[in-house]
Amino acid sequence: MGSNIDALTTIFTEFYYWVTVVFMFLIHVGFCLYEVAASRRRNHMHTLMKNTMVIPLVTVTFFFFGWWIYFAFPNGPFINGGINFDAATGARPWDPAMGTNLGDHINGVFWAAFLLFSWTAASIVSGSVIERIRSGAFWILAVVIGSFAWIIDASWGWHWDGWMVKILGYHDAYASGVIHAIAGGFALGVLIVLGPRLGKFRKDGSPRDIPPHNPWLVTLGLFMIYTGFWGFYAACNVPLISPEVIDGQITGVTWTATNIYLAPTTLSAITFNFLMSLAGGMMMAFVVSKGDAFWTYSGGLAGIITASAGNDLYHPIQAMFIAGIGAWCAYKLHYWVERKFKIDDAVGAVAVHGYAGFIGLVIAGFMLWGQPSSPYDGYAAINPLGQLAGAVIMFGVLGFLPGFIVAKILNGMGILRIPRAVELAGLDFEASEAYEAAVAEVNEADKNMV
Amino acid sequence: MSTNGIESWAVDLAKTTAVYPFQGMEFILFLAGVAFWIWWHVVQFRQEKREIDHVTDASDLSSKSKDLIDKY
């Protein structure tokens, strides 16, 4: 920190990311509430712990190798160059920059902001597989999506130097694809192998509704996710940077906030678009679901997710309409896929995150056609084909395929799904027995003292 | 002597970097951390298998299951 202005910029940036991390914690709180509420009473504790333990497992693995992947893999590797060992030096888990270091004010908070995205990616998958997956199997899948698959896609398409940005003109400022489409695709891959919950489909193949145990808690959880989403949006920006530091084609001396590609944006712009896309998604979902609370809330999320790829550049009314399209498609596709392919996605995660994210990327290709993907010279402009290819890579190549393959391996080892008898008795069977025994014993002891 | 090499704060912060104890052992710490992570998964899988076996071996499971299902 050479001057006072440098010091202020550095400390402001450090504090900015720190605040986003605290906000994003609410996303995980929301997912936990929502999942427990959607599950039946006999599965509550296991459902809660399944998602809760994402926090420590993805955290340690993201420290061990996830963060290094982000800086090492922007070239593919071997698509646009090799592994970038030099750029990833400070992200090695044994590097002094990855610890208590008075010479570095950014690495820890920047790592944490990405880590919270990692939890979100794993948490999105968690809801769709409730009540029949083994926790141990899910936690392996959580590490694969949270500390490996998603951070590869971030390195490719959510990095100023990523090959997808350079070659395809890929633009995904607030992560329609790099978080949501990949997590939705991953969940779909797992669900195909895992199969539906017992009783989900009637003998004639038509689906039954399995209502949430507690609809109020479902909506409270989704409200929490909305709140955390604010932090997520802010964390996608670089808050303050000078043109000399960007070192691109921008002229003049005006400092700015940027998106992850170091292209200029403002918090004001994304606040307009966040709220207008939330509104568009909720309004459309309310209509298409005929006032269903769960789908109205989920439609708000689907709306934001659809508009997110271009929410740094859209007009707010454009964001609203794009969000409405995404929410409508997510609702219709969820039920069509459920009926047609017998996929039991307990919380609609594949639709709300996967299909909406995919559609959002494609729409951004047309809406932002010809606009620069980067402030640097020689990068491809944003275009429909590049966005479509990006959507396929996110949803299919880095999402669906790893989810399907790892689930197949776990299934082949006999450790993916709980036995039928356990599913019927409930995952909390042993814990319930222990609870009832403890209550009976303590009540007996208390009565003997009266 | 101190575990991080700093014995007073009479230092130029511009020249001060890592301050955690036992510097130079980071790679061993990393290996120990990875071993802890893998150990956790192994233990967890064993615990989960024992729990599943407990349920499937439970007496009068179908009757208890019906009671639990009724609770929704």
XYZ file of C-alpha atoms in Angstrom:
522
model
C 0.000 0.000 0.000
C 2.125 2.859 -1.299
C -0.182 5.848 -0.607
C -3.197 6.676 1.494
C -5.512 6.315 -1.511
C -4.028 2.888 -2.227
C -4.535 1.943 1.405
C -8.159 3.135 1.380
C -8.885 1.282 -1.853
C -7.346 -1.909 -0.524
C -9.100 -1.822 2.841
C -12.411 -0.853 1.194
C -12.115 -3.792 -1.193
C -11.212 -6.147 1.651
C -14.219 -4.993 3.675
C -16.517 -5.074 0.643
C -15.865 -8.752 -0.061
C -16.057 -9.573 3.644
C -19.580 -8.093 3.791
C -20.676 -10.052 0.702
C -19.519 -13.253 2.370
C -21.626 -12.573 5.461
C -24.663 -11.873 3.264
C -24.083 -15.004 1.208
C -24.119 -17.108 4.358
C -27.879 -16.480 4.321
C -28.152 -18.416 1.056
C -27.027 -21.517 2.889
C -29.313 -20.820 5.833
C -32.166 -20.462 3.346
C -31.357 -23.693 1.546
C -31.225 -25.563 4.870
C -34.612 -24.197 6.003
C -36.153 -24.881 2.645
C -34.899 -28.453 2.383
C -35.938 -29.417 5.883
C -39.362 -27.921 5.249
C -39.728 -29.807 1.984
C -38.796 -33.138 3.577
C -41.070 -35.281 5.708
C -40.742 -35.412 9.490
C -38.965 -38.768 9.547
C -36.074 -37.345 7.481
C -35.584 -33.901 9.026
C -32.284 -34.265 10.861
C -30.536 -36.127 8.071
C -31.801 -33.616 5.532
C -30.489 -30.764 7.644
C -27.107 -32.360 8.276
C -26.699 -33.350 4.632
C -26.732 -29.718 3.607
C -25.015 -28.381 6.725
C -21.929 -30.543 6.251
C -21.452 -29.047 2.795
C -20.011 -26.074 4.669
C -16.937 -27.741 6.200
C -16.321 -30.275 3.423
C -16.405 -27.825 0.542
C -14.476 -25.283 2.601
C -11.483 -27.534 3.284
C -11.366 -28.963 -0.233
C -11.720 -25.518 -1.778
C -8.741 -24.507 0.342
C -6.772 -27.627 -0.643
C -7.332 -27.480 -4.411
C -10.374 -25.461 -5.553
C -8.793 -22.035 -5.332
C -5.666 -23.217 -7.127
C -7.774 -24.556 -10.034
C -9.319 -21.129 -10.607
C -5.986 -19.480 -11.326
C -4.301 -22.461 -12.983
C -6.964 -23.488 -15.536
C -8.081 -20.392 -17.523
C -6.479 -21.895 -20.635
C -8.468 -25.121 -20.326
C -5.737 -26.368 -19.926
C -4.621 -27.254 -23.447
C -7.388 -25.301 -25.224
C -5.715 -21.912 -25.261
C -2.408 -22.841 -23.582
C -1.137 -24.945 -20.691
C -1.631 -24.919 -16.929
C -0.859 -21.467 -15.596
C 1.374 -22.431 -12.663
C 2.798 -18.917 -12.194
C -0.591 -17.211 -11.821
C -1.698 -19.890 -9.347
C 1.338 -19.651 -7.056
C -0.440 -17.598 -4.394
C -3.393 -20.014 -4.369
C -1.349 -23.107 -3.451
C -2.534 -24.236 -0.015
C 1.025 -24.158 1.316
C 1.817 -20.669 -0.011
C 2.329 -17.904 2.620
C -0.386 -15.864 0.837
C -2.903 -18.554 1.896
C -2.576 -17.693 5.576
C -2.320 -14.973 8.183
C -0.233 -12.542 6.196
C 0.067 -8.812 6.860
C 1.286 -8.227 3.332
C -1.981 -9.428 1.759
C -5.461 -7.987 2.322
C -7.362 -9.572 -0.535
C -6.602 -13.276 -0.936
C -8.622 -14.449 2.082
C -11.778 -12.448 1.385
C -11.643 -13.129 -2.360
C -11.183 -16.851 -1.631
C -14.148 -16.721 0.749
C -16.393 -14.988 -1.810
C -15.684 -17.762 -4.302
C -16.061 -20.375 -1.571
C -19.558 -19.177 -0.766
C -20.421 -19.671 -4.452
C -19.045 -23.194 -4.072
C -21.375 -23.924 -1.155
C -24.272 -22.598 -3.231
C -23.448 -24.891 -6.159
C -23.444 -27.943 -3.874
C -26.479 -26.762 -1.946
C -28.541 -26.415 -5.133
C -27.964 -30.126 -5.803
C -28.728 -31.059 -2.188
C -32.410 -30.133 -2.311
C -33.239 -32.158 -5.374
C -32.033 -35.488 -3.930
C -33.613 -35.407 -0.466
C -35.100 -38.397 1.349
C -33.317 -41.178 -0.554
C -29.629 -40.390 -1.100
C -26.978 -41.576 1.352
C -25.375 -38.615 3.078
C -21.875 -39.997 2.495
C -22.511 -40.268 -1.238
C -23.941 -36.766 -1.390
C -20.908 -35.317 0.373
C -18.599 -36.806 -2.253
C -20.825 -35.314 -4.959
C -20.775 -31.985 -3.086
C -16.983 -31.890 -3.191
C -17.016 -32.744 -6.921
C -19.400 -29.895 -7.827
C -18.299 -27.435 -5.119
C -14.531 -27.704 -5.244
C -13.885 -29.098 -8.690
C -16.489 -28.832 -11.495
C -17.830 -25.341 -10.833
C -14.434 -23.781 -10.246
C -13.195 -25.191 -13.556
C -16.119 -23.486 -15.268
C -15.328 -20.269 -13.379
C -11.746 -20.474 -14.566
C -12.948 -20.944 -18.156
C -15.876 -18.549 -18.318
C -15.826 -16.343 -15.243
C -12.244 -15.078 -15.305
C -10.881 -12.060 -17.176
C -8.370 -14.386 -18.897
C -10.660 -17.425 -19.406
C -10.537 -19.180 -22.770
C -14.332 -19.111 -23.150
C -14.329 -15.333 -22.819
C -11.467 -14.914 -25.263
C -12.569 -17.395 -27.926
C -16.361 -17.662 -27.551
C -17.100 -14.145 -26.300
C -18.822 -15.801 -23.330
C -20.591 -13.339 -21.037
C -22.148 -14.445 -17.745
C -21.687 -11.553 -15.342
C -23.873 -12.796 -12.464
C -23.497 -16.521 -13.029
C -26.564 -17.789 -14.914
C -24.314 -20.536 -16.196
C -21.242 -20.731 -14.006
C -23.254 -21.426 -10.855
C -26.861 -22.154 -11.777
C -26.790 -24.029 -15.083
C -23.894 -26.206 -13.936
C -25.548 -27.040 -10.602
C -28.874 -27.781 -12.308
C -27.180 -29.995 -14.900
C -25.214 -31.780 -12.181
C -28.408 -32.392 -10.180
C -30.125 -33.811 -13.263
C -27.228 -36.220 -13.862
C -27.421 -37.456 -10.269
C -31.235 -37.714 -10.300
C -31.260 -39.945 -13.386
C -29.046 -42.475 -11.599
C -30.617 -42.028 -8.147
C -34.238 -42.485 -9.197
C -37.432 -41.061 -7.668
C -38.575 -41.245 -4.053
C -40.740 -44.273 -3.256
C -44.342 -43.376 -3.935
C -43.583 -40.426 -6.193
C -45.151 -42.074 -9.236
C -48.394 -44.004 -9.424
C -48.566 -47.411 -11.091
C -49.717 -45.779 -14.318
C -46.598 -43.569 -14.243
C -48.330 -40.309 -13.424
C -46.621 -38.234 -10.708
C -47.990 -37.683 -7.205
C -47.506 -34.388 -5.438
C -45.427 -34.874 -2.268
C -46.273 -31.685 -0.374
C -43.709 -30.061 1.911
C -43.948 -30.888 5.600
C -43.967 -27.164 6.389
C -44.898 -24.775 3.544
C -44.262 -21.696 5.717
C -40.686 -22.707 6.359
C -40.204 -23.342 2.623
C -41.127 -19.761 1.821
C -39.058 -18.399 4.703
C -36.074 -20.313 3.333
C -36.620 -18.857 -0.126
C -36.843 -15.359 1.379
C -33.473 -15.979 3.022
C -32.046 -17.053 -0.328
C -33.306 -13.801 -1.882
C -31.498 -11.888 0.873
C -28.262 -13.770 0.392
C -28.558 -13.269 -3.363
C -27.835 -9.548 -2.799
C -24.462 -10.482 -1.411
C -23.933 -12.872 -4.291
C -24.528 -10.099 -6.826
C -22.210 -7.669 -5.044
C -19.546 -10.359 -4.756
C -19.579 -10.788 -8.544
C -18.189 -7.249 -8.916
C -14.776 -5.741 -8.398
C -15.889 -2.729 -6.319
C -13.328 -0.071 -7.232
C -10.491 -0.057 -9.727
C -8.567 2.470 -11.807
C -8.139 2.223 -15.602
C -4.345 1.908 -15.162
C -4.828 -1.205 -13.043
C -7.243 -2.729 -15.567
C -4.638 -1.943 -18.220
C -7.082 -2.526 -21.082
C -8.629 -0.321 -23.747
C -10.518 2.008 -21.383
C -9.293 5.618 -21.706
C -9.309 8.503 -19.221
C -8.794 8.431 -15.475
C -12.289 7.569 -14.179
C -12.277 4.852 -11.535
C -15.083 2.326 -11.753
C -16.607 -0.866 -10.450
C -16.292 -3.765 -12.885
C -17.762 -7.178 -13.453
C -15.557 -10.267 -13.125
C -14.222 -9.671 -16.673
C -12.982 -6.216 -15.541
C -15.526 -4.539 -17.847
C -17.166 -1.455 -16.299
C -20.459 -1.645 -14.426
C -22.061 -0.055 -11.353
C -23.769 -1.373 -8.228
C -26.640 0.922 -9.143
C -27.154 -0.839 -12.477
C -27.244 -4.290 -10.970
C -29.566 -3.136 -8.172
C -32.102 -1.943 -10.775
C -31.837 -5.198 -12.644
C -31.765 -7.519 -9.644
C -35.055 -6.126 -8.365
C -36.750 -5.861 -11.752
C -35.810 -9.433 -12.657
C -37.004 -10.641 -9.251
C -40.297 -8.859 -9.919
C -40.649 -10.220 -13.453
C -39.969 -13.761 -12.281
C -42.418 -13.585 -9.376
C -45.204 -12.059 -11.455
C -44.927 -14.617 -14.225
C -44.581 -17.533 -11.808
C -47.629 -16.395 -9.843
C -49.695 -16.392 -13.017
C -48.405 -19.613 -14.530
C -48.695 -21.526 -11.229
C -52.088 -19.966 -10.443
C -50.869 -18.357 -7.241
C -48.881 -21.296 -5.837
C -46.620 -19.871 -3.106
C -43.730 -22.273 -3.644
C -43.575 -21.590 -7.375
C -44.059 -17.838 -6.969
C -41.004 -17.668 -4.717
C -39.039 -20.080 -6.879
C -40.081 -18.123 -9.958
C -38.508 -15.017 -8.426
C -35.252 -16.930 -8.172
C -35.622 -18.365 -11.668
C -36.232 -14.855 -12.979
C -33.073 -13.427 -11.441
C -31.093 -16.466 -12.599
C -32.328 -16.085 -16.187
C -31.431 -12.395 -16.359
C -28.147 -12.760 -14.470
C -25.912 -13.431 -17.473
C -26.537 -9.911 -18.767
C -27.768 -8.036 -15.714
C -24.754 -5.727 -15.848
C -25.902 -4.419 -19.234
C -29.685 -4.870 -19.614
C -32.264 -2.137 -19.168
C -34.354 -2.931 -16.046
C -37.513 -3.490 -18.116
C -35.604 -5.867 -20.378
C -34.443 -7.697 -17.241
C -38.053 -7.946 -16.081
C -39.276 -9.514 -19.335
C -36.306 -11.881 -19.604
C -36.960 -12.981 -16.036
C -40.609 -13.617 -16.868
C -39.632 -15.822 -19.797
C -37.232 -17.773 -17.568
C -39.787 -18.305 -14.818
C -42.418 -19.483 -17.310
C -39.984 -21.911 -18.957
C -38.718 -23.248 -15.603
C -42.257 -24.038 -14.416
C -43.364 -25.679 -17.653
C -40.150 -27.640 -18.141
C -40.147 -28.944 -14.564
C -43.517 -30.630 -14.952
C -42.916 -31.754 -18.526
C -39.632 -33.466 -17.590
C -41.240 -34.970 -14.484
C -44.091 -36.501 -16.494
C -42.087 -37.504 -19.540
C -38.882 -38.861 -17.985
C -40.042 -39.717 -14.421
C -37.453 -37.415 -12.845
C -38.232 -36.653 -9.205
C -36.615 -33.299 -8.455
C -37.967 -32.680 -4.954
C -37.484 -28.894 -4.970
C -37.442 -28.028 -8.666
C -33.721 -27.215 -8.554
C -32.983 -28.496 -12.052
C -35.658 -26.205 -13.478
C -35.109 -23.094 -11.353
C -31.313 -23.177 -11.628
C -30.485 -25.400 -14.581
C -33.062 -24.644 -17.263
C -33.419 -20.988 -16.265
C -29.635 -20.529 -16.262
C -29.288 -22.212 -19.659
C -32.070 -20.118 -21.190
C -30.604 -16.958 -19.664
C -27.265 -17.560 -21.362
C -28.901 -18.080 -24.744
C -31.048 -14.951 -24.389
C -27.973 -12.893 -23.435
C -26.303 -13.985 -26.682
C -29.026 -12.251 -28.695
C -29.612 -9.286 -26.391
C -25.911 -8.394 -26.107
C -24.867 -9.476 -29.630
C -21.775 -7.582 -30.787
C -20.990 -5.963 -27.427
C -17.426 -6.405 -26.116
C -16.963 -9.335 -23.727
C -13.858 -7.753 -22.213
C -11.966 -4.444 -21.992
C -8.949 -6.171 -23.552
C -8.043 -6.223 -27.217
C -8.486 -9.389 -29.267
C -11.357 -10.976 -27.353
C -14.388 -12.284 -29.265
C -17.517 -10.141 -28.997
C -20.623 -11.495 -27.233
C -22.661 -13.556 -29.739
C -25.517 -16.098 -29.767
C -23.393 -19.066 -30.863
C -20.755 -18.463 -28.197
C -23.437 -18.170 -25.531
C -25.176 -21.356 -26.728
C -21.854 -23.217 -26.704
C -21.213 -21.798 -23.239
C -24.629 -22.967 -22.013
C -23.947 -26.487 -23.306
C -20.525 -26.520 -21.615
C -21.950 -25.291 -18.313
C -25.116 -27.407 -18.145
C -23.930 -30.457 -20.044
C -20.166 -30.885 -20.083
C -19.225 -29.587 -16.625
C -22.610 -30.128 -14.946
C -24.576 -33.117 -16.198
C -21.652 -35.373 -17.167
C -19.662 -35.247 -13.895
C -22.874 -35.638 -11.879
C -24.009 -38.636 -13.931
C -20.592 -40.322 -13.992
C -19.792 -39.928 -10.282
C -23.333 -40.995 -9.334
C -22.947 -44.075 -11.571
C -19.680 -44.972 -9.820
C -21.220 -44.515 -6.365
C -24.258 -46.530 -7.433
C -22.016 -49.284 -8.781
C -20.339 -49.434 -5.363
C -23.774 -49.737 -3.740
C -23.418 -46.554 -1.711
C -25.582 -44.036 -3.585
C -29.090 -44.787 -2.351
C -30.419 -45.935 1.012
C -32.190 -49.322 1.160
C -35.943 -49.392 0.588
C -36.703 -50.326 4.208
C -34.714 -47.350 5.496
C -36.443 -44.989 3.069
C -39.828 -46.112 4.370
C -38.812 -46.021 8.039
C -37.095 -42.686 7.536
C -33.464 -41.649 7.676
C -33.910 -40.442 11.267
C -35.129 -43.833 12.532
C -32.171 -44.483 14.832
C -32.007 -40.874 16.023
C -35.763 -40.912 16.752
C -35.430 -44.088 18.793
C -32.559 -42.579 20.773
C -34.544 -39.360 21.278
C -37.641 -41.162 22.517
C -35.575 -43.353 24.838
C -33.792 -40.299 26.263
C -37.080 -38.440 26.785
C -38.658 -41.458 28.499
C -35.656 -41.902 30.784
C -35.394 -38.252 31.813
C -39.163 -38.015 32.378
C -39.029 -41.117 34.558
C -36.115 -39.663 36.538
C -37.949 -36.354 37.022
C -41.147 -38.086 38.150
C -39.214 -40.113 40.705
C -38.002 -36.850 42.266
C -41.511 -35.378 42.660
C 12.644 -16.459 20.372
C 9.036 -16.704 19.146
C 7.146 -19.234 17.030
C 6.685 -16.764 14.160
C 10.010 -14.897 14.348
C 8.407 -11.669 15.650
C 9.352 -10.726 19.210
C 8.047 -7.136 19.201
C 5.872 -4.962 16.972
C 8.760 -2.545 16.358
C 8.615 -3.526 12.691
C 7.963 -1.839 9.351
C 4.603 -3.275 8.304
C 5.528 -2.734 4.659
C 8.149 -5.438 5.118
C 6.059 -7.773 7.287
C 4.361 -10.719 5.622
C 3.289 -14.054 7.131
C 2.861 -14.086 10.914
C 1.509 -17.579 11.640
C 3.651 -19.892 13.791
C 6.064 -22.572 12.564
C 6.569 -21.163 9.077
C 8.249 -23.557 6.686
C 5.991 -26.459 7.664
C 3.120 -25.471 5.355
C 3.441 -28.421 2.989
C 3.396 -30.921 5.857
C 0.350 -29.105 7.223
C -1.295 -29.435 3.811
C -0.630 -33.200 3.717
C -1.979 -33.573 7.246
C -5.066 -31.587 6.275
C -5.766 -33.780 3.244
C -5.297 -36.907 5.374
C -7.796 -35.518 7.923
C -10.330 -34.863 5.164
C -10.055 -38.371 3.707
C -10.117 -39.938 7.187
C -13.384 -38.089 7.844
C -15.061 -39.643 4.787
C -13.883 -43.144 5.725
C -15.188 -42.837 9.291
C -18.451 -41.286 8.100
C -19.124 -44.121 5.637
C -18.552 -46.688 8.410
C -20.889 -44.844 10.764
C -23.563 -44.545 8.094
C -23.343 -48.262 7.233
C -23.738 -49.172 10.899
C -26.763 -46.870 11.161
C -28.400 -48.376 8.070
C -27.768 -51.904 9.372
C -29.369 -50.918 12.679
C -32.543 -49.838 10.885
C -32.804 -52.866 8.618
C -32.217 -55.196 11.597
C -34.786 -53.471 13.814
C -37.582 -55.623 15.194
C -41.146 -54.867 14.084
C -39.832 -52.428 11.486
C -42.913 -52.417 9.275
C -45.229 -51.481 12.118
C -42.870 -48.737 13.314
C -42.483 -47.491 9.751
C -46.256 -47.131 9.376
C -46.385 -45.049 12.556
C -43.598 -42.805 11.290
C -45.214 -42.445 7.868
C -48.464 -41.331 9.529
C -46.601 -38.456 11.196
C -45.733 -37.127 7.702
